[in-house]
XYZ file of C-alpha atoms in Angstrom:
748
model
C -77.198 43.749 10.058
C -77.042 40.143 11.165
C -73.364 40.566 9.790
C -72.860 43.544 11.621
C -73.942 41.880 14.602
C -71.742 39.260 14.287
C -68.882 41.308 13.840
C -69.796 43.148 16.976
C -70.066 40.178 19.187
C -66.590 38.820 17.642
C -64.795 42.049 18.610
C -66.459 41.769 22.218
C -65.027 38.363 22.530
C -61.594 38.840 21.387
C -60.932 41.441 24.079
C -63.178 39.455 27.033
C -61.173 37.782 29.718
C -60.935 34.167 29.555
C -61.502 32.296 32.935
C -58.499 30.632 34.438
C -57.017 27.349 33.066
C -58.519 25.354 36.042
C -61.880 26.769 35.119
C -61.704 26.019 31.683
C -61.362 22.565 32.198
C -64.010 22.460 34.705
C -66.457 23.868 32.104
C -65.412 21.550 29.679
C -65.829 18.479 31.850
C -69.016 19.578 33.529
C -70.959 19.718 30.013
C -69.564 16.119 29.297
C -66.854 17.128 26.367
C -63.774 15.670 25.290
C -60.609 17.441 24.213
C -60.908 15.644 21.158
C -64.139 17.154 20.632
C -63.378 20.764 21.321
C -60.369 20.463 19.482
C -62.424 19.452 16.243
C -64.897 22.354 16.956
C -62.217 24.548 17.296
C -60.260 23.290 14.149
C -56.752 22.783 16.273
C -55.121 19.587 17.853
C -56.166 18.261 20.768
C -52.451 19.117 22.627
C -53.597 22.743 22.065
C -56.867 22.642 23.984
C -54.931 20.353 26.414
C -52.047 23.251 26.645
C -54.824 26.039 27.050
C -56.252 24.329 30.252
C -52.758 23.710 31.682
C -51.933 27.296 31.269
C -48.955 26.530 28.877
C -50.301 28.578 26.336
C -52.824 30.621 25.529
C -55.159 31.071 22.526
C -55.201 33.359 19.623
C -57.518 34.724 17.185
C -59.369 33.582 15.293
C -59.627 30.473 17.635
C -59.715 33.012 20.997
C -63.015 34.046 20.103
C -64.748 31.094 19.345
C -63.113 29.580 22.381
C -63.777 32.649 24.707
C -67.735 32.474 23.380
C -67.841 28.565 24.002
C -66.770 29.067 27.514
C -68.818 32.264 28.431
C -71.766 30.150 27.431
C -70.646 27.144 29.535
C -70.153 29.479 32.085
C -74.133 30.521 32.302
C -74.922 26.728 31.983
C -72.408 25.789 34.964
C -71.933 28.641 37.645
C -68.677 28.206 39.634
C -70.887 27.724 42.623
C -72.453 24.675 41.425
C -71.218 20.935 42.285
C -68.291 19.550 40.250
C -69.384 16.822 37.922
C -67.272 13.395 38.092
C -64.035 13.604 36.366
C -63.975 13.304 32.515
C -62.812 9.575 31.544
C -64.007 9.679 27.791
C -60.456 10.442 26.523
C -56.976 10.116 28.371
C -55.384 13.522 29.485
C -51.936 14.693 29.523
C -49.563 12.122 31.583
C -50.032 12.663 35.100
C -47.444 10.253 37.237
C -43.651 11.408 36.486
C -41.078 8.824 36.861
C -39.027 11.922 38.499
C -39.902 14.516 40.775
C -41.651 17.473 38.771
C -40.034 20.455 38.744
C -41.032 23.627 41.179
C -43.574 25.800 39.784
C -41.725 29.067 38.417
C -42.406 32.891 38.647
C -45.046 34.283 36.681
C -44.495 35.162 33.186
C -44.379 38.856 33.520
C -41.341 38.737 35.795
C -39.351 36.593 33.754
C -36.423 37.713 31.982
C -33.987 36.317 29.808
C -31.655 34.068 31.649
C -28.066 34.859 32.984
C -25.229 33.184 31.561
C -24.741 29.747 33.712
C -22.089 29.967 35.972
C -18.307 29.005 34.523
C -19.591 30.064 30.997
C -18.157 32.963 29.440
C -20.611 35.956 29.536
C -23.011 36.591 26.764
C -25.743 39.194 26.143
C -29.452 37.553 26.293
C -29.565 36.931 22.090
C -33.329 35.149 22.600
C -36.777 35.522 24.252
C -39.083 33.276 25.365
C -42.465 32.605 24.044
C -45.270 29.886 24.297
C -45.524 26.714 21.541
C -47.808 27.731 18.773
C -50.631 25.458 18.118
C -49.245 22.010 16.567
C -49.924 21.241 13.031
C -52.781 19.329 12.156
C -52.291 15.259 12.724
C -53.040 14.900 8.701
C -49.720 17.323 8.074
C -47.162 15.492 10.005
C -44.984 14.759 6.716
C -41.469 16.134 6.406
C -41.267 19.124 5.157
C -38.405 21.640 4.760
C -40.296 24.608 6.627
C -42.380 24.952 9.540
C -44.817 27.952 9.425
C -45.732 29.343 12.916
C -47.790 32.379 14.017
C -45.464 35.322 15.267
C -46.571 35.892 18.419
C -43.420 36.817 20.975
C -45.599 36.633 23.851
C -43.588 34.828 26.984
C -44.248 31.330 28.132
C -45.412 30.794 31.408
C -43.485 28.372 33.110
C -45.112 26.448 35.575
C -44.916 22.530 37.126
C -45.622 20.399 34.118
C -47.213 17.151 33.913
C -45.162 14.009 33.464
C -43.618 14.086 30.069
C -43.062 17.346 29.942
C -40.699 18.155 32.604
C -38.267 21.015 32.029
C -35.355 18.793 33.419
C -35.602 19.242 37.478
C -35.114 21.669 39.657
C -31.273 22.506 38.915
C -31.601 25.910 37.399
C -28.510 25.085 35.330
C -30.787 23.409 32.961
C -34.387 24.980 33.478
C -35.301 24.659 30.133
C -34.858 20.627 29.786
C -32.570 18.034 28.556
C -33.266 18.960 25.055
C -34.602 21.208 22.241
C -35.301 20.581 18.659
C -34.285 23.735 16.381
C -36.620 24.564 13.301
C -36.612 27.156 10.897
C -39.761 28.811 9.630
C -40.680 30.308 6.161
C -39.300 33.517 7.065
C -36.313 32.355 8.001
C -36.833 32.534 11.987
C -34.622 30.054 14.227
C -36.569 28.512 17.016
C -35.554 25.799 19.490
C -38.545 23.965 21.013
C -37.976 22.859 24.434
C -40.061 20.142 26.626
C -42.942 21.540 28.350
C -44.418 24.017 25.450
C -41.439 26.159 25.760
C -39.977 27.781 22.434
C -36.581 29.865 22.492
C -35.398 32.178 19.785
C -32.507 31.271 18.365
C -29.851 33.983 17.510
C -27.179 31.755 15.832
C -26.419 31.890 12.134
C -23.823 28.992 12.010
C -23.385 25.594 13.452
C -20.458 26.484 15.456
C -22.676 29.475 16.850
C -25.381 27.034 17.418
C -23.278 25.291 19.652
C -22.058 28.003 21.485
C -25.355 29.335 21.986
C -26.629 25.877 23.406
C -23.863 26.027 25.781
C -24.248 29.921 27.072
C -27.576 30.377 26.833
C -29.843 27.369 26.152
C -29.668 26.241 29.683
C -30.058 22.552 28.403
C -29.075 19.351 29.674
C -29.749 16.828 32.699
C -28.437 16.354 36.134
C -26.173 13.354 36.829
C -28.241 10.415 37.551
C -25.329 9.364 40.194
C -23.174 11.040 42.636
C -19.974 10.193 41.483
C -21.446 10.707 37.542
C -21.316 13.573 35.255
C -24.273 15.869 33.842
C -25.960 14.750 30.416
C -24.754 17.141 27.504
C -27.610 18.989 25.841
C -29.048 17.664 22.507
C -30.111 19.458 19.927
C -32.365 17.682 17.467
C -32.159 19.639 13.674
C -35.075 19.568 11.420
C -34.680 19.099 7.515
C -34.955 23.335 7.471
C -32.445 23.342 10.422
C -30.115 21.557 8.223
C -30.741 23.419 5.064
C -30.119 26.608 7.255
C -27.120 25.703 9.053
C -25.277 24.115 5.384
C -26.157 20.623 6.157
C -27.597 18.041 3.551
C -30.863 17.333 4.541
C -30.277 13.526 3.645
C -27.127 11.336 3.161
C -25.954 9.697 -0.068
C -25.373 5.749 -0.229
C -21.480 6.476 0.141
C -22.169 8.496 3.447
C -24.791 6.010 4.795
C -22.326 3.489 4.544
C -19.523 5.379 6.280
C -22.219 6.998 8.686
C -20.775 10.520 8.493
C -20.330 13.286 6.071
C -17.031 13.645 4.385
C -14.422 15.309 6.842
C -13.822 18.033 3.955
C -17.445 19.328 4.404
C -17.811 23.000 4.813
C -19.508 22.354 8.113
C -16.828 20.718 9.694
C -14.536 23.009 8.406
C -16.330 25.636 10.322
C -16.291 23.854 13.273
C -12.651 23.271 13.112
C -12.084 26.667 12.544
C -13.885 27.652 15.950
C -11.856 25.210 17.538
C -14.630 22.455 17.908
C -13.750 18.652 17.887
C -15.758 15.789 16.747
C -15.455 12.390 18.225
C -13.561 9.598 16.035
C -17.136 8.786 14.354
C -17.174 11.957 12.979
C -20.253 14.416 11.917
C -22.894 11.305 11.626
C -26.393 11.054 12.629
C -25.279 11.673 16.122
C -22.780 14.105 16.360
C -20.899 14.693 19.459
C -19.098 18.242 19.062
C -16.857 19.293 22.141
C -13.956 21.673 23.398
C -11.147 19.642 25.439
C -12.144 19.494 29.406
C -10.979 22.554 31.122
C -11.073 22.121 34.930
C -14.264 20.071 36.185
C -15.904 22.332 33.316
C -17.229 20.199 30.159
C -17.890 21.865 26.932
C -19.820 19.657 24.704
C -23.128 19.408 22.638
C -24.554 16.626 20.780
C -26.599 16.794 17.855
C -29.576 14.386 16.383
C -30.351 14.637 12.907
C -33.596 12.380 12.113
C -33.538 13.082 8.769
C -30.255 11.230 8.297
C -31.839 8.203 10.016
C -30.602 8.587 13.836
C -34.104 8.038 15.013
C -34.278 4.043 13.665
C -38.114 3.513 12.528
C -37.854 -0.275 14.464
C -37.714 1.707 17.496
C -39.051 5.162 16.960
C -41.449 4.470 14.304
C -42.119 8.058 12.785
C -40.928 10.288 15.348
C -38.551 11.728 13.100
C -41.354 12.775 10.987
C -43.283 14.742 13.971
C -43.459 18.376 13.950
C -41.064 19.820 16.418
C -42.997 20.499 19.669
C -44.339 17.190 19.560
C -40.894 15.475 18.646
C -39.315 17.642 21.717
C -42.466 16.300 23.833
C -41.522 12.403 22.983
C -37.990 12.772 23.147
C -38.289 14.987 26.058
C -40.579 12.415 27.985
C -37.772 9.716 27.303
C -35.115 11.815 28.253
C -36.429 12.507 31.645
C -37.521 9.006 32.348
C -34.513 7.256 30.976
C -31.988 9.202 29.982
C -31.119 11.939 27.380
C -30.383 10.079 24.348
C -26.658 9.352 23.798
C -27.028 7.609 19.907
C -29.443 4.729 19.121
C -31.573 2.864 21.808
C -28.517 0.343 22.249
C -25.954 2.859 22.659
C -28.481 4.731 25.586
C -29.247 1.463 26.997
C -25.047 0.841 27.504
C -24.571 4.654 28.350
C -27.469 4.214 31.099
C -25.014 1.803 32.684
C -22.212 3.532 33.095
C -24.095 6.504 34.340
C -25.446 4.674 37.307
C -22.300 3.091 37.994
C -19.283 5.511 36.905
C -16.096 3.965 36.703
C -14.351 6.435 39.103
C -15.154 8.998 42.199
C -13.184 11.377 43.930
C -11.304 9.972 47.065
C -11.270 11.176 50.212
C -8.837 14.169 51.128
C -5.160 13.453 51.662
C -3.008 15.202 53.555
C -2.872 18.345 51.680
C -6.863 18.382 51.309
C -6.338 17.219 47.608
C -8.974 14.782 46.297
C -7.932 11.906 43.411
C -9.646 9.925 41.487
C -10.314 6.371 42.233
C -12.237 3.470 41.648
C -15.847 3.391 42.620
C -16.879 0.477 43.688
C -19.655 -1.898 42.104
C -18.492 -0.373 38.739
C -17.026 -1.954 35.744
C -14.115 0.371 36.245
C -12.242 2.635 34.016
C -10.325 -0.119 31.861
C -11.743 -3.243 29.735
C -10.791 -6.833 30.968
C -10.721 -9.673 28.842
C -12.980 -12.478 28.642
C -12.918 -16.142 29.005
C -11.755 -18.047 25.828
C -14.799 -19.883 26.107
C -16.894 -16.344 26.337
C -15.320 -15.030 22.980
C -17.131 -14.627 20.004
C -15.655 -16.004 16.971
C -12.848 -13.895 15.798
C -11.798 -12.723 19.037
C -8.081 -12.075 19.433
C -7.736 -14.980 21.919
C -8.939 -17.443 19.356
C -6.322 -16.284 16.700
C -4.415 -19.567 17.103
C -7.551 -21.405 15.725
C -7.582 -22.885 12.338
C -9.406 -20.382 9.854
C -12.690 -22.408 9.471
C -12.612 -24.159 12.646
C -16.382 -25.175 14.482
C -16.537 -24.601 18.075
C -18.106 -26.995 19.800
C -20.408 -26.824 22.745
C -17.579 -27.807 24.964
C -15.055 -24.985 23.426
C -17.963 -22.102 23.335
C -20.516 -20.655 25.740
C -23.940 -20.103 23.791
C -26.292 -18.816 26.064
C -29.115 -17.709 23.864
C -32.677 -16.733 23.897
C -35.153 -19.957 23.061
C -36.148 -20.566 19.299
C -38.101 -23.796 19.775
C -41.450 -25.733 18.298
C -42.770 -29.165 18.282
C -45.677 -30.162 16.209
C -49.153 -30.425 17.760
C -50.463 -33.381 19.707
C -53.773 -34.931 18.517
C -55.784 -33.630 21.490
C -54.151 -29.935 20.876
C -55.277 -30.225 17.249
C -59.109 -30.571 18.496
C -58.667 -27.238 19.986
C -59.939 -24.240 18.405
C -57.395 -21.760 19.006
C -53.421 -20.948 19.342
C -52.821 -18.305 21.689
C -49.725 -16.374 22.303
C -48.257 -14.701 25.411
C -45.700 -12.283 25.938
C -43.441 -11.673 29.140
C -42.813 -7.822 29.590
C -39.830 -6.585 29.565
C -38.527 -9.785 29.712
C -34.592 -9.242 29.175
C -34.981 -6.435 32.031
C -36.501 -9.001 34.516
C -33.710 -11.297 33.953
C -31.546 -8.348 34.792
C -33.223 -7.504 38.227
C -31.402 -8.948 41.310
C -28.511 -10.651 39.171
C -25.370 -10.763 40.560
C -22.801 -10.380 37.649
C -18.652 -10.374 37.747
C -17.016 -7.063 37.980
C -13.646 -8.050 37.319
C -11.317 -10.416 35.391
C -12.171 -14.151 35.544
C -10.447 -16.705 37.382
C -9.539 -20.551 36.143
C -10.279 -23.326 38.196
C -10.052 -26.834 37.764
C -12.858 -29.537 38.969
C -14.895 -26.584 40.699
C -17.322 -27.473 43.315
C -21.032 -25.474 41.743
C -21.508 -22.481 43.881
C -24.603 -20.672 42.609
C -23.737 -17.716 43.952
C -20.700 -17.312 41.857
C -20.982 -15.645 38.746
C -19.224 -17.296 35.954
C -19.092 -19.951 33.379
C -19.076 -23.760 34.167
C -18.321 -26.602 31.869
C -20.650 -29.086 32.778
C -22.477 -32.062 31.323
C -26.318 -31.517 31.820
C -27.613 -34.307 29.614
C -28.516 -36.274 32.374
C -31.334 -34.241 33.600
C -34.712 -35.675 32.747
C -37.535 -33.336 32.363
C -40.434 -35.923 32.764
C -39.308 -35.900 36.445
C -38.426 -32.799 38.186
C -38.436 -31.254 41.754
C -41.422 -28.727 42.090
C -40.690 -28.000 45.882
C -38.294 -29.080 48.302
C -38.485 -32.958 48.525
C -41.663 -32.841 45.998
C -41.025 -34.495 42.658
C -43.649 -34.121 39.971
C -44.105 -36.378 36.790
C -44.332 -34.517 33.068
C -44.264 -35.452 29.799
C -40.785 -34.296 28.899
C -41.081 -34.817 24.845
C -43.173 -31.952 25.064
C -40.874 -29.682 27.036
C -37.896 -27.824 25.560
C -34.773 -28.399 27.494
C -33.742 -25.284 29.663
C -30.211 -25.659 28.544
C -29.990 -25.238 24.921
C -31.923 -22.090 22.701
C -33.320 -24.521 20.104
C -34.908 -26.541 23.510
C -32.560 -29.650 22.361
C -31.290 -31.920 24.920
C -27.549 -31.461 25.635
C -25.552 -34.454 24.563
C -22.768 -34.077 26.529
C -20.539 -31.141 28.425
C -21.160 -28.054 27.376
C -20.556 -24.352 28.874
C -23.141 -22.840 30.872
C -23.402 -19.533 32.694
C -24.275 -19.843 36.333
C -28.133 -19.297 36.190
C -28.446 -22.610 33.861
C -26.299 -24.809 36.076
C -28.050 -23.665 39.147
C -31.625 -24.207 37.173
C -30.334 -27.903 36.742
C -29.689 -27.986 40.461
C -33.561 -26.603 41.281
C -34.855 -29.183 39.604
C -33.412 -32.003 41.560
C -30.111 -33.285 39.928
C -26.512 -33.318 40.943
C -23.757 -31.306 38.481
C -20.218 -31.898 38.205
C -18.453 -29.204 36.863
C -14.883 -30.003 34.712
C -13.671 -26.584 34.794
C -14.897 -23.006 35.132
C -14.136 -19.232 34.521
C -15.353 -17.461 37.871
C -15.549 -14.034 38.837
C -15.156 -13.324 42.646
C -15.521 -10.011 42.308
C -19.378 -9.712 41.939
C -22.504 -7.848 42.732
C -25.923 -6.712 41.482
C -24.315 -4.174 38.822
C -27.513 -4.126 36.630
C -30.286 -3.276 39.445
C -30.261 0.663 39.322
C -30.392 0.293 35.819
C -33.452 -2.306 35.675
C -35.118 0.053 38.100
C -34.496 3.117 36.178
C -35.953 1.453 32.715
C -39.001 -0.596 34.912
C -40.088 2.814 36.262
C -40.128 4.170 32.933
C -42.155 1.502 31.458
C -44.430 1.661 33.928
C -45.221 5.364 34.232
C -45.731 5.663 30.507
C -48.107 2.529 30.143
C -49.857 4.391 33.441
C -50.182 7.346 31.056
C -51.755 5.071 28.707
C -54.299 4.149 30.505
C -52.464 0.507 31.475
C -52.140 0.603 35.244
C -50.307 -2.095 37.647
C -53.437 -2.650 40.267
C -55.687 -3.296 37.355
C -57.465 -6.971 37.664
C -56.476 -9.603 34.694
C -59.584 -8.793 32.930
C -59.121 -4.830 33.306
C -55.457 -5.378 32.224
C -56.677 -7.097 28.998
C -59.202 -4.415 28.146
C -56.701 -1.702 29.038
C -54.089 -3.496 26.509
C -56.645 -3.664 23.573
C -55.926 -0.631 21.388
C -53.363 1.339 24.204
C -51.626 2.771 21.131
C -54.259 4.585 19.725
C -54.313 6.560 22.862
C -51.367 8.462 22.288
C -49.494 7.454 19.660
C -46.345 9.397 20.812
C -46.373 8.039 24.368
C -46.583 4.400 22.387
C -43.426 5.305 20.614
C -41.638 6.108 24.192
C -42.901 2.504 25.262
C -41.435 1.050 22.232
C -37.893 3.362 22.455
C -37.949 1.786 26.416
C -38.232 -1.477 25.572
C -35.372 -1.236 22.519
C -33.601 0.386 25.286
C -33.449 -2.779 27.354
C -32.407 -5.140 24.248
C -29.895 -3.040 22.867
C -28.287 -2.370 25.976
C -27.984 -5.935 26.534
C -26.818 -6.659 23.026
C -24.345 -4.197 23.181
C -22.307 -6.029 25.919
C -21.216 -8.300 23.240
C -20.955 -5.930 20.202
C -19.403 -7.454 17.064
C -16.870 -5.630 14.777
C -18.882 -3.129 11.939
C -16.703 -2.685 9.323
C -13.706 -0.786 9.588
C -11.394 -3.035 7.807
C -11.502 -5.770 10.642
C -10.187 -9.231 9.997
C -10.684 -12.028 12.182
C -8.068 -12.227 15.162
C -7.753 -8.676 15.326
C -9.159 -6.560 18.110
C -12.034 -4.159 17.146
C -13.096 -0.613 18.535
C -15.648 -2.404 20.928
C -12.932 -4.243 22.606
C -11.550 -0.993 24.425
C -14.754 -0.553 26.501
C -15.059 -1.529 29.855
C -18.665 -2.358 29.026
C -17.760 -4.756 26.317
C -18.561 -7.836 28.769
C -19.965 -11.115 27.222
C -20.197 -12.766 30.187
C -22.689 -10.334 31.469
C -24.566 -10.598 28.674
C -24.913 -14.430 28.514
C -25.739 -14.102 32.284
C -28.803 -12.285 31.618
C -30.011 -14.140 28.742
C -29.591 -17.426 30.582
C -31.362 -16.244 33.883
C -34.618 -14.894 31.111
C -34.836 -18.392 29.418
C -34.583 -20.303 32.854
C -37.293 -17.679 34.022
C -39.527 -18.599 31.032
C -38.788 -22.569 31.618
C -39.528 -22.035 35.260
C -43.002 -20.749 34.098
C -43.629 -23.359 31.692
C -43.110 -26.242 34.087
C -45.091 -24.725 36.979
C -47.822 -24.439 34.352
C -47.545 -27.883 32.958
C -47.290 -29.617 36.359
C -50.747 -27.728 37.681
C -52.677 -27.693 34.130
C -51.354 -30.512 31.928
C -50.760 -28.128 29.236
C -47.754 -27.793 27.397
C -46.531 -24.837 24.754
C -46.276 -25.705 21.289
C -43.817 -22.559 20.188
C -41.358 -20.414 22.251
C -39.451 -17.744 20.876
C -37.581 -15.398 23.343
C -40.265 -14.145 25.757
C -43.301 -15.391 23.558
C -44.817 -18.450 24.282
C -47.629 -20.235 22.492
C -50.604 -22.650 23.746
C -53.272 -24.393 22.165
C -56.570 -23.394 23.839
C -60.720 -24.112 23.417
C -61.033 -20.156 23.828
C -58.955 -17.044 22.189
C -58.040 -15.458 25.483
C -55.474 -16.041 27.504
C -57.781 -16.198 30.592
C -58.909 -19.401 28.830
C -56.100 -21.573 29.521
C -54.313 -19.569 32.403
C -54.879 -21.285 35.798
C -56.681 -18.407 37.777
C -58.585 -18.828 40.845
C -60.478 -16.204 42.528
C -58.985 -13.625 40.247
C -55.363 -15.033 41.923
C -52.848 -16.478 39.825
C -50.821 -20.070 39.654
C -47.827 -19.226 42.388
C -44.403 -18.922 40.048
C -46.616 -19.496 36.713
C -47.794 -17.292 34.050
C -49.615 -13.926 35.455
C -51.287 -11.376 33.502
C -50.124 -7.890 33.764
C -47.976 -4.928 33.402
C -45.174 -5.355 35.410
C -41.850 -6.625 33.929
C -42.068 -10.417 34.390
C -45.769 -10.608 33.871
C -47.029 -11.673 30.810
C -49.626 -9.823 28.117
C -51.407 -11.292 25.173
C -49.270 -11.506 21.907
C -51.857 -12.438 19.497
C -54.257 -15.372 18.582
C -54.973 -17.480 15.717
C -56.804 -20.674 14.687
C -55.290 -24.135 15.279
C -55.993 -24.466 11.413
C -54.129 -21.321 10.623
C -51.038 -22.869 12.150
C -51.580 -26.401 10.443
C -52.067 -24.713 7.192
C -48.914 -22.495 7.641
C -46.706 -25.550 8.331
C -48.466 -27.653 5.794
C -47.754 -24.941 3.168
C -44.011 -24.251 4.040
C -43.365 -28.158 4.705
C -42.056 -27.398 8.239
C -43.564 -29.348 10.617
C -42.029 -27.610 13.261
C -42.145 -24.030 12.079
C -41.985 -21.710 14.912
C -45.441 -20.247 15.186
C -44.487 -17.886 17.998
C -42.854 -15.751 15.430
C -45.922 -15.074 13.440
C -48.655 -15.159 16.475
C -49.193 -11.497 16.431
C -50.680 -10.542 13.026
C -50.732 -14.300 11.416
C -49.123 -13.005 8.567
C -46.124 -15.176 6.968
C -43.891 -14.994 4.251
C -41.732 -17.135 1.992
C -38.449 -15.206 3.308
C -39.418 -15.760 6.531
C -39.607 -19.431 6.160
C -36.348 -19.619 4.021
C -38.035 -20.509 0.925
């Protein structure tokens, strides 16, 4: 009889109406339940319960029955008229602060129909339907598989304004489904496109050319331009392993294909595209393939493909993103696309493309006498044509150096060598008596170095015996060996005495004092003047046409970083103590958003590195041009200026700290500095007074340019490692995070 009653209860629950999404959340919070607890009880994922409470999806049997019963009991315990309890803080919710304006709420699902073809696209019958995203697979089942099973529900998705990280691409109706979609195929052979915001579209395409056509005609995917004169971002389609098999592509590349970076030109899918009048870029069909037709008028026809199983998502920057279920991968890449831009390739490629997207090379002119507009140079951009660098700025093998002897080693007086710090020194006796080595790391150091930096926009001009101008970007041949770090100017007409032997030189990457004339970027020479010393350049290559080209790039990446860190519980308003607590284990609060943070930081470093991209095979020989030289964004002088300013920013903080506390770093690696300390926390040696940091020194916080705790090891560990590898100057900053040192790291 009890079994009969249970079946009756289940039948009633399956038909009973559910309360509105906001009420579901209120009832859960009123009872002090977290999303994780409810998800565990119902044996679904945390994101699934969050989707029910956000109104993006609806529960289905058998979970719906149990969920309805839980809500019914909670409604009896906590009527709607009861005071609302404090907001649940036991588990972080879905992101709340978008980096771009959230899209307006759409009409109810009952009134939605398949979208009409986008303007200026060839008309096509609506061949897809919308449905809510199914419950993602359990976390333990995120390994790569060739198929993905999902419930067969065809319930239309309810489109609403979604939280940050799930934006559907803004208010532009052309891109109402967001910037990208992850295409997957289930066990029944049904092809689905997972978009941001939990939307899933049925894909009728039976071949890859048909998929490209569907994306452009019906997918409504893409992203509005980031700058007025710019171009809208092309839609991105991410193919799962099952989708690769479905469309006739290999699941993985062979060794030869990986080395070539593409599948053979004679592959059947490449031939299918060619027969359908689609073209590939010169890089061919690789992990990031661009499929296009020549532009006709103002209408672009281009789709970007990303194939994670071909290593499109580098694990150094994207961790295990390529192994995620389609809905989770769409959320992760959608967050990055919304806050940074739609990925155009690796994070380095995207970082460089972001510069161009924010400062397009051309713009439309004012109408002429006939009312026609023409393409003209866009002020503040790098222009459409590449410019030659100065000989001192050219890397080895550049065509400008073709006349040098084959094995010639250029001296500092011949080459501009602005690189990040890699410096260390032995510990003093006093430092050996301390217990800990504490590492602090500058947040987004190279982004902070680019902020407000004036860089050259055009070609360089050679000047002999110039007068140094700190506002003029360029490269200067000057002797800075007379700068004495034991006595520097701390403020106007105020000098301080320091122990120069315990400080790295700000003028060389290895921290060694220069021995004579050398080439330096403007920020380095300006810092010598700031320290109180005269400079007399011998010659220079300067750029009179200059501007703050990277400001918009910095702002975009800064906002993306801060918004994502805020979603992970690390806000900009936290006190130093709160910040350190918030940073402890922040990646575990939402591993997918933590991957976005890593990708944003890699976009900064990779974008700066791409400004001086070196040859990548292709039969190149020293003295010959390589492909990257044809880009207007191949600018080694800009890269040098950013690195110079980043290194100088670090040294300035080190000097301020030493002058105030008498403490000196024992190692510096790029944006990480290690200090000997009596305690294990940065607060044990950073000079805070009444919660306020030393002006101009190191300051704890999440903003770019501020520092976080990198790691702590014991002094005994540091001395033991150096003794083990017989390396008294081993850079401990490289290993301070987890203390692991290998023979390979030390060159043994």
